Short mmCIF file of C-alpha atoms in Angstrom, two decimals:
data_model
loop_
_atom_site.label_atom_id
_atom_site.label_comp_id
_atom_site.label_asym_id
_atom_site.label_seq_id
_atom_site.Cartn_x
_atom_site.Cartn_y
_atom_site.Cartn_z
CA MET A 1 0.01 0.01 0.02
CA LYS A 2 2.88 2.38 0.86
CA SER A 3 4.44 1.90 -2.54
CA ILE A 4 1.23 2.66 -4.32
CA ILE A 5 0.70 5.85 -2.31
CA LYS A 6 4.25 7.04 -3.24
CA LYS A 7 3.33 6.83 -7.15
CA PRO A 8 2.05 9.97 -8.82
CA ILE A 9 -0.68 7.92 -10.52
CA PHE A 10 -2.28 7.35 -7.16
CA TYR A 11 -2.99 11.04 -6.68
CA ILE A 12 -4.01 11.44 -10.35
CA ILE A 13 -6.63 8.77 -10.03
CA LEU A 14 -7.94 10.32 -6.83
CA ALA A 15 -8.34 13.71 -8.59
CA ALA A 16 -9.95 12.10 -11.66
CA THR A 17 -12.47 10.24 -9.48
CA ALA A 18 -13.20 13.29 -7.35
CA TYR A 19 -13.84 15.55 -10.40
CA ARG A 20 -16.22 13.06 -11.94
CA PHE A 21 -18.12 11.77 -8.94
CA ILE A 22 -18.65 15.20 -7.43
CA GLY A 23 -20.18 16.31 -10.75
CA VAL A 24 -22.91 13.65 -10.73
CA PHE A 25 -24.86 15.77 -8.41
CA TYR A 26 -24.79 18.91 -10.61
CA ASN A 27 -28.38 20.24 -11.41
CA LEU A 28 -29.84 17.10 -9.74
CA GLY A 29 -33.56 17.84 -9.10
CA HIS A 30 -33.99 19.71 -12.43
CA ASP A 31 -32.09 17.71 -15.10
CA PHE A 32 -34.51 14.91 -15.96
CA PHE A 33 -34.58 15.14 -19.68
CA GLY A 34 -32.10 13.92 -22.32
CA ASP A 35 -30.13 10.66 -22.89
CA SER A 36 -29.59 9.96 -19.13
CA PHE A 37 -33.29 9.92 -18.28
CA VAL A 38 -34.20 7.86 -21.42
CA HIS A 39 -31.91 5.15 -20.18
CA VAL A 40 -33.84 5.31 -16.77
CA VAL A 41 -37.29 5.05 -18.39
CA ALA A 42 -36.10 2.11 -20.54
CA ALA A 43 -34.71 0.24 -17.45
CA PHE A 44 -37.91 0.83 -15.58
CA LYS A 45 -39.98 -0.24 -18.52
CA MET A 46 -38.06 -3.47 -18.81
CA PHE A 47 -38.50 -4.09 -15.13
CA GLU A 48 -42.21 -3.39 -15.40
CA GLU A 49 -42.79 -5.65 -18.43
CA LYS A 50 -40.32 -8.35 -17.27
CA THR A 51 -38.49 -8.34 -20.51
CA ILE A 52 -34.93 -7.72 -21.80
CA ASN A 53 -36.28 -6.43 -25.09
CA ALA A 54 -35.63 -2.68 -25.02
CA THR A 55 -37.31 -1.88 -28.32
CA PHE A 56 -39.52 0.93 -27.07
CA ASP A 57 -40.76 3.81 -29.27
CA PHE A 58 -39.00 6.40 -27.11
CA TYR A 59 -35.73 4.68 -26.70
CA TYR A 60 -33.30 5.81 -29.41
CA LEU A 61 -30.02 4.50 -27.84
CA PRO A 62 -28.32 1.16 -27.62
CA PRO A 63 -29.48 -0.70 -24.57
CA LEU A 64 -26.29 -1.56 -22.56
CA MET A 65 -26.63 1.40 -20.14
CA SER A 66 -30.24 0.43 -19.31
CA TYR A 67 -29.21 -3.18 -18.86
CA ILE A 68 -26.52 -2.10 -16.35
CA ILE A 69 -28.94 0.03 -14.27
CA ALA A 70 -32.09 -2.14 -14.59
CA PRO A 71 -31.02 -4.75 -11.85
CA PHE A 72 -30.49 -1.93 -9.41
CA PHE A 73 -33.90 -0.50 -9.99
CA ALA A 74 -35.37 -4.01 -9.81
CA VAL A 75 -33.77 -4.65 -6.33
CA PHE A 76 -34.85 -1.28 -5.08
CA GLY A 77 -38.50 -1.83 -6.32
CA VAL A 78 -38.78 -5.37 -5.05
CA THR A 79 -37.32 -4.33 -1.74
CA GLY A 80 -39.78 -1.55 -1.46
CA MET A 81 -42.69 -3.83 -2.25
CA LEU A 82 -41.54 -6.43 0.32
CA ILE A 83 -41.25 -3.89 3.21
CA GLY A 84 -44.54 -2.22 2.17
CA LYS A 85 -43.07 0.98 0.80
CA PHE A 86 -44.78 0.53 -2.57
CA SER A 87 -48.02 -1.01 -3.15
CA GLY A 88 -47.06 -3.28 -6.01
CA ILE A 89 -45.61 -2.27 -9.29
CA ASP A 90 -48.08 0.49 -9.67
CA GLY A 91 -46.95 2.10 -6.37
CA PHE A 92 -43.28 1.85 -7.49
CA ARG A 93 -44.26 3.46 -10.79
CA ASP A 94 -45.82 6.34 -9.01
CA PHE A 95 -42.74 6.77 -6.82
CA VAL A 96 -40.47 6.77 -9.96
CA LEU A 97 -42.70 9.37 -11.64
CA LEU A 98 -42.72 11.66 -8.52
CA ASN A 99 -39.00 11.33 -8.08
CA LYS A 100 -37.82 10.80 -11.60
CA GLU A 101 -35.13 13.46 -11.62
CA TYR A 102 -33.19 11.54 -8.92
CA PHE A 103 -33.04 8.25 -10.87
CA VAL A 104 -30.59 9.83 -13.34
CA LEU A 105 -27.96 9.24 -10.66
CA GLY A 106 -27.95 5.66 -12.00
CA PRO A 107 -26.39 6.40 -15.47
CA ARG A 108 -24.44 9.30 -14.07
CA LEU A 109 -22.66 7.04 -11.60
CA VAL A 110 -21.89 4.44 -14.28
CA SER A 111 -20.44 7.15 -16.51
CA ALA A 112 -18.38 8.60 -13.65
CA LEU A 113 -17.00 5.23 -12.76
CA LEU A 114 -16.00 4.41 -16.28
CA GLY A 115 -14.65 7.91 -16.93
CA ALA A 116 -12.31 7.54 -13.84
CA GLY A 117 -11.36 4.04 -15.14
CA SER A 118 -10.32 5.68 -18.52
CA VAL A 119 -7.70 7.80 -16.81
CA TYR A 120 -6.09 4.67 -15.20
CA LEU A 121 -6.33 2.80 -18.53
CA ILE A 122 -4.75 5.53 -20.53
CA TYR A 123 -1.91 5.55 -18.05
CA LEU A 124 -1.31 1.82 -18.28
CA LEU A 125 -1.55 1.88 -22.05
CA THR A 126 0.81 4.84 -22.51
CA LYS A 127 3.27 3.31 -20.05
CA ARG A 128 3.55 0.07 -22.15
CA ILE A 129 3.84 2.07 -25.39
CA PHE A 130 6.35 4.58 -24.20
CA ASP A 131 7.39 5.14 -20.52
CA GLU A 132 6.25 6.07 -17.04
CA LYS A 133 6.73 9.95 -17.50
CA THR A 134 4.76 9.95 -20.79
CA ALA A 135 2.06 7.83 -19.12
CA VAL A 136 1.74 10.22 -16.20
CA ILE A 137 1.33 13.18 -18.51
CA ALA A 138 -1.30 11.42 -20.56
CA ALA A 139 -3.21 10.50 -17.38
CA ILE A 140 -3.04 14.05 -16.17
CA PHE A 141 -4.30 15.38 -19.56
CA LEU A 142 -7.37 13.08 -19.49
CA THR A 143 -7.95 13.83 -15.81
CA PHE A 144 -8.51 17.57 -16.49
CA ASP A 145 -9.95 17.36 -20.02
CA PHE A 146 -13.19 19.38 -20.09
CA TYR A 147 -15.18 17.16 -22.45
CA HIS A 148 -14.20 14.05 -20.58
CA ILE A 149 -15.15 15.51 -17.22
CA HIS A 150 -18.44 16.82 -18.48
CA GLU A 151 -19.48 13.55 -20.17
CA SER A 152 -18.29 11.43 -17.21
CA HIS A 153 -20.93 13.01 -14.98
CA SER A 154 -23.66 13.64 -17.54
CA GLY A 155 -25.01 10.04 -17.71
CA ARG A 156 -24.74 10.06 -21.54
CA ILE A 157 -23.05 7.32 -23.54
CA TRP A 158 -19.83 9.20 -24.70
CA ALA A 159 -17.53 8.55 -21.53
CA PRO A 160 -18.54 4.90 -21.38
CA ILE A 161 -17.93 4.32 -25.09
CA THR A 162 -14.53 6.22 -24.80
CA PHE A 163 -13.71 3.83 -21.92
CA PHE A 164 -14.50 0.69 -24.07
CA ILE A 165 -12.39 2.25 -27.08
CA ILE A 166 -9.36 2.63 -24.78
CA VAL A 167 -9.82 -1.03 -23.35
CA SER A 168 -9.86 -2.33 -27.00
CA LEU A 169 -6.90 -0.13 -27.76
CA TYR A 170 -5.09 -1.66 -24.84
CA ALA A 171 -6.01 -5.16 -26.00
CA VAL A 172 -4.83 -4.49 -29.56
CA TRP A 173 -1.44 -3.06 -28.30
CA ARG A 174 -0.98 -6.17 -26.03
CA ILE A 175 -1.62 -8.45 -29.13
CA PHE A 176 0.82 -6.25 -31.07
CA GLU A 177 3.44 -6.55 -28.39
CA SER A 178 3.22 -10.27 -28.32
CA GLU A 179 3.65 -10.48 -32.12
CA LEU A 180 7.06 -8.71 -32.03
CA THR A 181 8.45 -12.17 -31.77
CA ASN A 182 7.31 -12.83 -35.38
CA TRP A 183 4.57 -15.17 -34.42
CA ARG A 184 6.62 -18.13 -33.20
CA PHE A 185 4.16 -20.89 -32.36
CA TYR A 186 5.97 -22.40 -29.48
CA GLU A 187 4.40 -23.75 -26.32
CA THR A 188 6.73 -21.39 -24.20
CA GLU A 189 5.32 -18.36 -26.06
CA GLU A 190 3.20 -15.99 -23.86
CA SER A 191 -0.53 -16.85 -24.14
CA LYS A 192 -2.39 -14.23 -26.30
CA GLU A 193 -5.84 -15.60 -25.85
CA LYS A 194 -6.86 -13.32 -23.06
CA TRP A 195 -5.95 -10.26 -25.05
CA TYR A 196 -8.18 -11.47 -27.95
CA ILE A 197 -10.98 -12.07 -25.59
CA LEU A 198 -10.54 -8.67 -23.96
CA GLY A 199 -10.60 -6.98 -27.41
CA ALA A 200 -13.60 -8.75 -28.47
CA VAL A 201 -15.52 -8.13 -25.23
CA SER A 202 -14.62 -4.49 -25.14
CA MET A 203 -15.64 -3.84 -28.74
CA GLY A 204 -18.89 -5.87 -28.17
CA LEU A 205 -19.89 -4.05 -24.97
CA GLY A 206 -18.83 -0.70 -26.60
CA TYR A 207 -21.21 -1.55 -29.49
CA GLY A 208 -23.94 -2.20 -27.04
CA MET A 209 -23.18 1.16 -25.33
CA GLY A 210 -22.85 3.33 -28.43
CA TYR A 211 -22.02 1.44 -31.58
CA VAL A 212 -18.83 3.43 -32.45
CA PRO A 213 -16.19 1.37 -30.64
CA ILE A 214 -16.73 -1.30 -33.27
CA LEU A 215 -14.54 1.05 -35.45
CA MET A 216 -11.61 -0.42 -33.60
CA TYR A 217 -12.10 -3.70 -35.37
CA PRO A 218 -9.89 -2.93 -38.48
CA TRP A 219 -6.88 -2.60 -36.15
CA PHE A 220 -7.92 -5.63 -34.18
CA ALA A 221 -8.11 -7.71 -37.39
CA ALA A 222 -4.92 -6.11 -38.81
CA VAL A 223 -2.87 -6.85 -35.80
CA HIS A 224 -3.68 -10.52 -36.26
CA LEU A 225 -3.62 -10.76 -39.98
CA LEU A 226 -0.26 -8.95 -40.54
CA LYS A 227 1.86 -11.94 -39.55
CA ASN A 228 5.12 -13.15 -40.77
CA LYS A 229 5.01 -13.94 -44.42
CA ALA A 230 6.46 -17.43 -43.68
CA ILE A 231 3.34 -18.59 -41.89
CA ARG A 232 0.73 -20.31 -44.03
CA ILE A 233 -2.45 -18.28 -44.82
CA ARG A 234 -4.74 -21.02 -43.37
CA ASP A 235 -2.90 -20.67 -40.07
CA VAL A 236 -3.70 -16.94 -40.16
CA TYR A 237 -7.42 -16.94 -40.97
CA LEU A 238 -8.16 -20.26 -39.13
CA ASP A 239 -6.43 -19.42 -35.99
CA GLN A 240 -8.61 -20.57 -33.15
CA LYS A 241 -8.32 -17.57 -30.85
CA PHE A 242 -9.09 -15.25 -33.77
CA LEU A 243 -12.14 -17.23 -34.88
CA TRP A 244 -13.45 -17.33 -31.15
CA ALA A 245 -12.96 -13.60 -30.91
CA ASN A 246 -14.78 -12.84 -34.13
CA SER A 247 -17.57 -15.08 -33.16
CA LEU A 248 -17.84 -13.29 -29.78
CA ILE A 249 -18.01 -9.95 -31.51
CA LEU A 250 -20.61 -11.08 -33.82
CA ILE A 251 -22.78 -12.46 -30.97
CA PHE A 252 -22.53 -9.05 -29.22
CA VAL A 253 -23.55 -7.28 -32.41
CA ILE A 254 -26.56 -9.47 -32.97
CA ILE A 255 -27.68 -9.30 -29.38
CA PHE A 256 -27.37 -5.54 -29.00
CA SER A 257 -28.74 -4.87 -32.53
CA SER A 258 -31.88 -6.89 -31.87
CA ALA A 259 -32.23 -5.73 -28.33
CA ASN A 260 -33.40 -2.26 -29.56
CA ILE A 261 -34.40 -2.31 -33.17
CA ASN A 262 -35.50 1.41 -33.09
CA ALA A 263 -32.03 2.42 -32.08
CA PHE A 264 -30.35 0.30 -34.72
CA VAL A 265 -32.62 1.55 -37.41
CA ARG A 266 -32.39 5.12 -36.37
CA GLN A 267 -28.54 5.02 -36.38
CA PHE A 268 -27.87 2.83 -39.43
CA GLY A 269 -31.02 3.95 -41.34
CA SER A 270 -29.73 7.51 -41.01
CA LEU A 271 -26.41 6.37 -42.39
CA LEU A 272 -28.07 4.59 -45.23
CA TYR A 273 -30.12 7.72 -46.04
CA VAL A 274 -26.91 9.75 -46.18
CA LEU A 275 -25.36 7.09 -48.50
CA GLY A 276 -28.31 7.49 -50.84
CA ALA A 277 -30.16 4.23 -50.18
CA PRO A 278 -33.86 4.35 -50.99
CA ILE A 279 -35.17 4.36 -47.47
CA GLU A 280 -38.51 5.95 -46.86
CA GLU A 281 -38.34 8.63 -44.25
CA ASN A 282 -40.02 7.96 -41.02
CA ALA A 283 -40.03 9.08 -37.41
CA ALA A 284 -37.73 6.16 -36.34
CA LEU A 285 -35.02 7.39 -38.55
CA ALA A 286 -35.03 10.94 -37.00
CA ILE A 287 -33.61 12.37 -40.16
CA THR A 288 -32.83 16.02 -40.05
CA GLY A 289 -31.43 16.37 -43.47
CA GLU A 290 -28.40 15.16 -45.43
CA SER A 291 -25.12 15.77 -43.84
CA ASN A 292 -22.44 18.11 -45.40
CA PHE A 293 -19.12 16.15 -44.87
CA ILE A 294 -16.89 19.25 -45.23
CA VAL A 295 -18.98 21.47 -42.91
CA SER A 296 -19.38 18.57 -40.28
CA PHE A 297 -15.66 17.55 -40.34
CA GLY A 298 -14.77 21.30 -39.92
CA ASN A 299 -17.12 21.42 -36.97
CA ALA A 300 -15.53 18.35 -35.37
CA ILE A 301 -12.02 19.96 -35.77
CA TYR A 302 -13.40 23.12 -34.21
CA PHE A 303 -14.88 21.26 -31.28
CA LEU A 304 -11.55 19.57 -30.64
CA PHE A 305 -9.88 22.93 -30.77
CA ASP A 306 -12.45 24.30 -28.44
CA ASP A 307 -11.85 21.56 -25.94
CA SER A 308 -8.09 22.04 -25.93
CA PRO A 309 -6.08 23.72 -28.81
CA PHE A 310 -2.93 22.28 -27.39
CA PHE A 311 -4.24 18.68 -27.64
CA LEU A 312 -5.02 19.25 -31.31
CA ILE A 313 -1.94 21.02 -32.23
CA PHE A 314 0.48 18.85 -30.13
CA GLY A 315 -1.46 15.78 -31.29
CA ILE A 316 -1.03 16.62 -34.99
CA ILE A 317 2.66 17.24 -34.32
CA GLY A 318 2.92 14.01 -32.47
CA ALA A 319 1.27 12.13 -35.40
CA PHE A 320 3.83 13.39 -37.74
CA LEU A 321 6.79 12.60 -35.32
CA LEU A 322 5.33 9.16 -34.75
CA ALA A 323 5.07 8.53 -38.48
CA PHE A 324 8.54 9.77 -39.12
CA LYS A 325 10.09 7.69 -36.34
CA TYR A 326 8.04 4.53 -36.97
CA ARG A 327 7.73 4.58 -40.75
CA ASN A 328 5.28 2.23 -42.35
CA SER A 329 4.48 0.95 -38.94
CA PHE A 330 1.33 -0.59 -37.57
CA PHE A 331 2.16 1.28 -34.37
CA SER A 332 1.76 4.72 -35.84
CA SER A 333 -1.33 3.80 -37.82
CA LEU A 334 -2.92 2.55 -34.63
CA LEU A 335 -2.77 5.86 -32.93
CA MET A 336 -3.35 8.12 -36.00
CA GLY A 337 -5.86 5.94 -37.97
CA PHE A 338 -8.66 5.57 -35.52
CA PRO A 339 -9.36 9.33 -34.81
CA VAL A 340 -9.19 10.11 -38.55
CA LEU A 341 -11.65 7.24 -39.31
CA TYR A 342 -13.88 8.11 -36.44
CA LEU A 343 -14.19 11.78 -37.22
CA ALA A 344 -14.57 11.11 -40.85
CA GLY A 345 -17.36 8.59 -40.10
CA ILE A 346 -19.29 10.82 -37.83
CA SER A 347 -18.99 13.70 -40.22
CA TYR A 348 -20.36 11.63 -42.99
CA GLY A 349 -22.99 9.76 -41.12
CA PHE A 350 -24.57 12.41 -38.86
CA PRO A 351 -26.61 15.18 -40.24
CA SER A 352 -25.24 17.49 -37.47
CA LEU A 353 -22.60 17.12 -34.66
CA ASP A 354 -22.55 18.25 -31.08
CA ALA A 355 -19.31 18.85 -29.24
CA ARG A 356 -19.57 15.70 -27.22
CA TYR A 357 -19.46 13.50 -30.30
CA VAL A 358 -15.63 14.14 -30.69
CA LEU A 359 -14.79 12.71 -27.28
CA PRO A 360 -13.72 9.23 -28.50
CA ALA A 361 -11.01 10.88 -30.60
CA VAL A 362 -9.63 12.84 -27.54
CA PRO A 363 -7.64 9.99 -25.93
CA PHE A 364 -5.59 9.48 -29.08
CA LEU A 365 -4.84 13.11 -29.30
CA ILE A 366 -3.73 13.10 -25.58
CA ILE A 367 -1.34 10.25 -26.13
CA LEU A 368 0.18 11.91 -29.21
CA SER A 369 0.38 15.18 -27.33
CA ALA A 370 2.24 13.32 -24.44
CA PHE A 371 4.54 11.82 -27.03
CA THR A 372 5.36 15.17 -28.41
CA ILE A 373 6.39 16.50 -25.08
CA ARG A 374 8.47 13.28 -24.58
CA GLU A 375 10.26 13.86 -27.91
CA LEU A 376 10.84 17.48 -27.22
CA ALA A 377 12.27 16.72 -23.78
CA GLY A 378 14.49 14.07 -25.38
CA LYS A 379 16.08 16.72 -27.70
CA PHE A 380 17.03 18.79 -24.62
CA PRO A 381 17.84 16.21 -21.94
CA VAL A 382 19.37 18.82 -19.57
CA TYR A 383 16.06 20.62 -19.39
CA SER A 384 13.78 17.54 -19.81
CA LYS A 385 12.17 17.79 -16.39
CA HIS A 386 11.38 21.52 -16.94
CA ILE A 387 9.98 20.78 -20.36
CA PHE A 388 7.72 18.10 -18.87
CA ILE A 389 6.43 20.35 -15.94
CA VAL A 390 6.05 23.55 -18.10
CA PHE A 391 4.18 22.08 -21.03
CA THR A 392 1.98 19.84 -18.87
CA PHE A 393 0.94 22.91 -16.86
CA VAL A 394 0.42 25.07 -19.83
CA ILE A 395 -1.76 22.40 -21.71
CA ILE A 396 -4.04 21.57 -18.78
CA LYS A 397 -4.59 25.37 -18.05
#
């Protein structure tokens, strides 16, 4: 315990947790509209109808958040009925309606927990990729990032899906690390199955939370398929752990897609409409008009600049430094490719963007920004400590 307390990351995690959990009480008693409350209503509706099918007319989001909070509502409701607090399900419904604004604490607490977890995960990831100092900087950046703090206590899906993206990124990196031995199939080689399972589960659960974490799949597949050319093709594609991981991802996609058909049609129906497919407009698609890719992409860049101009500027510099230092490397494409694909995807698939939509790209810019500071400090080793401190302070301010 004493060794943990002595480490900077311990205090960083404390600060990240405090910032996110204190915020869950903001505007409580008044804020009972929006995404967080929709999860609450869906969770109660499933409890009331004794079903796991979350396809309700009002529910326009993937169902994982409602699945997480529904058991707690069920325990609360059943306990209240048993002790006579509620007169059956109707009494519990009345209680929920009269106190609905306080039930948003459920999704808010989930978001806060996963938001704080993201800070620790980005530390672990950056430490494995680079070193301890760079990892501490990345964790500090995410701890004080405005969008991440705001979404972590809002009860919306963006902090949780960012968490699942970081988990899948960590899994892909661990697979990549294990393949630096050129895929020697020896019994003494480190087991990779757990990282395949972690990657599959994180992408699957992320899909159930907000669809977009599935965009990590190209790098998950690439890290497996880009094997030593001496290995037979059938050993690549028919590798058991790869097949099991793909099957697991497919199961998650089927389950969460069918669990709320309205959300699935609304999201991917809108995308097909933008792509020009002959889909008849209806309320479920929630079409607000065709998207303008250039305008939307420009807005996405503006939102990133508005969150932190230093993350955007230093992130772009870090991307070029990384590409130059690790030329033609899966490593550099991993950190640069996802934010580009993601921002391009939402710019093309959404008729309009809100600031919170860009949050999944922020951790990648943070890692690249920390890398930029690391490289700058490396050029001036005498002043490396000063460079780390000054630039870290300037950026979080």
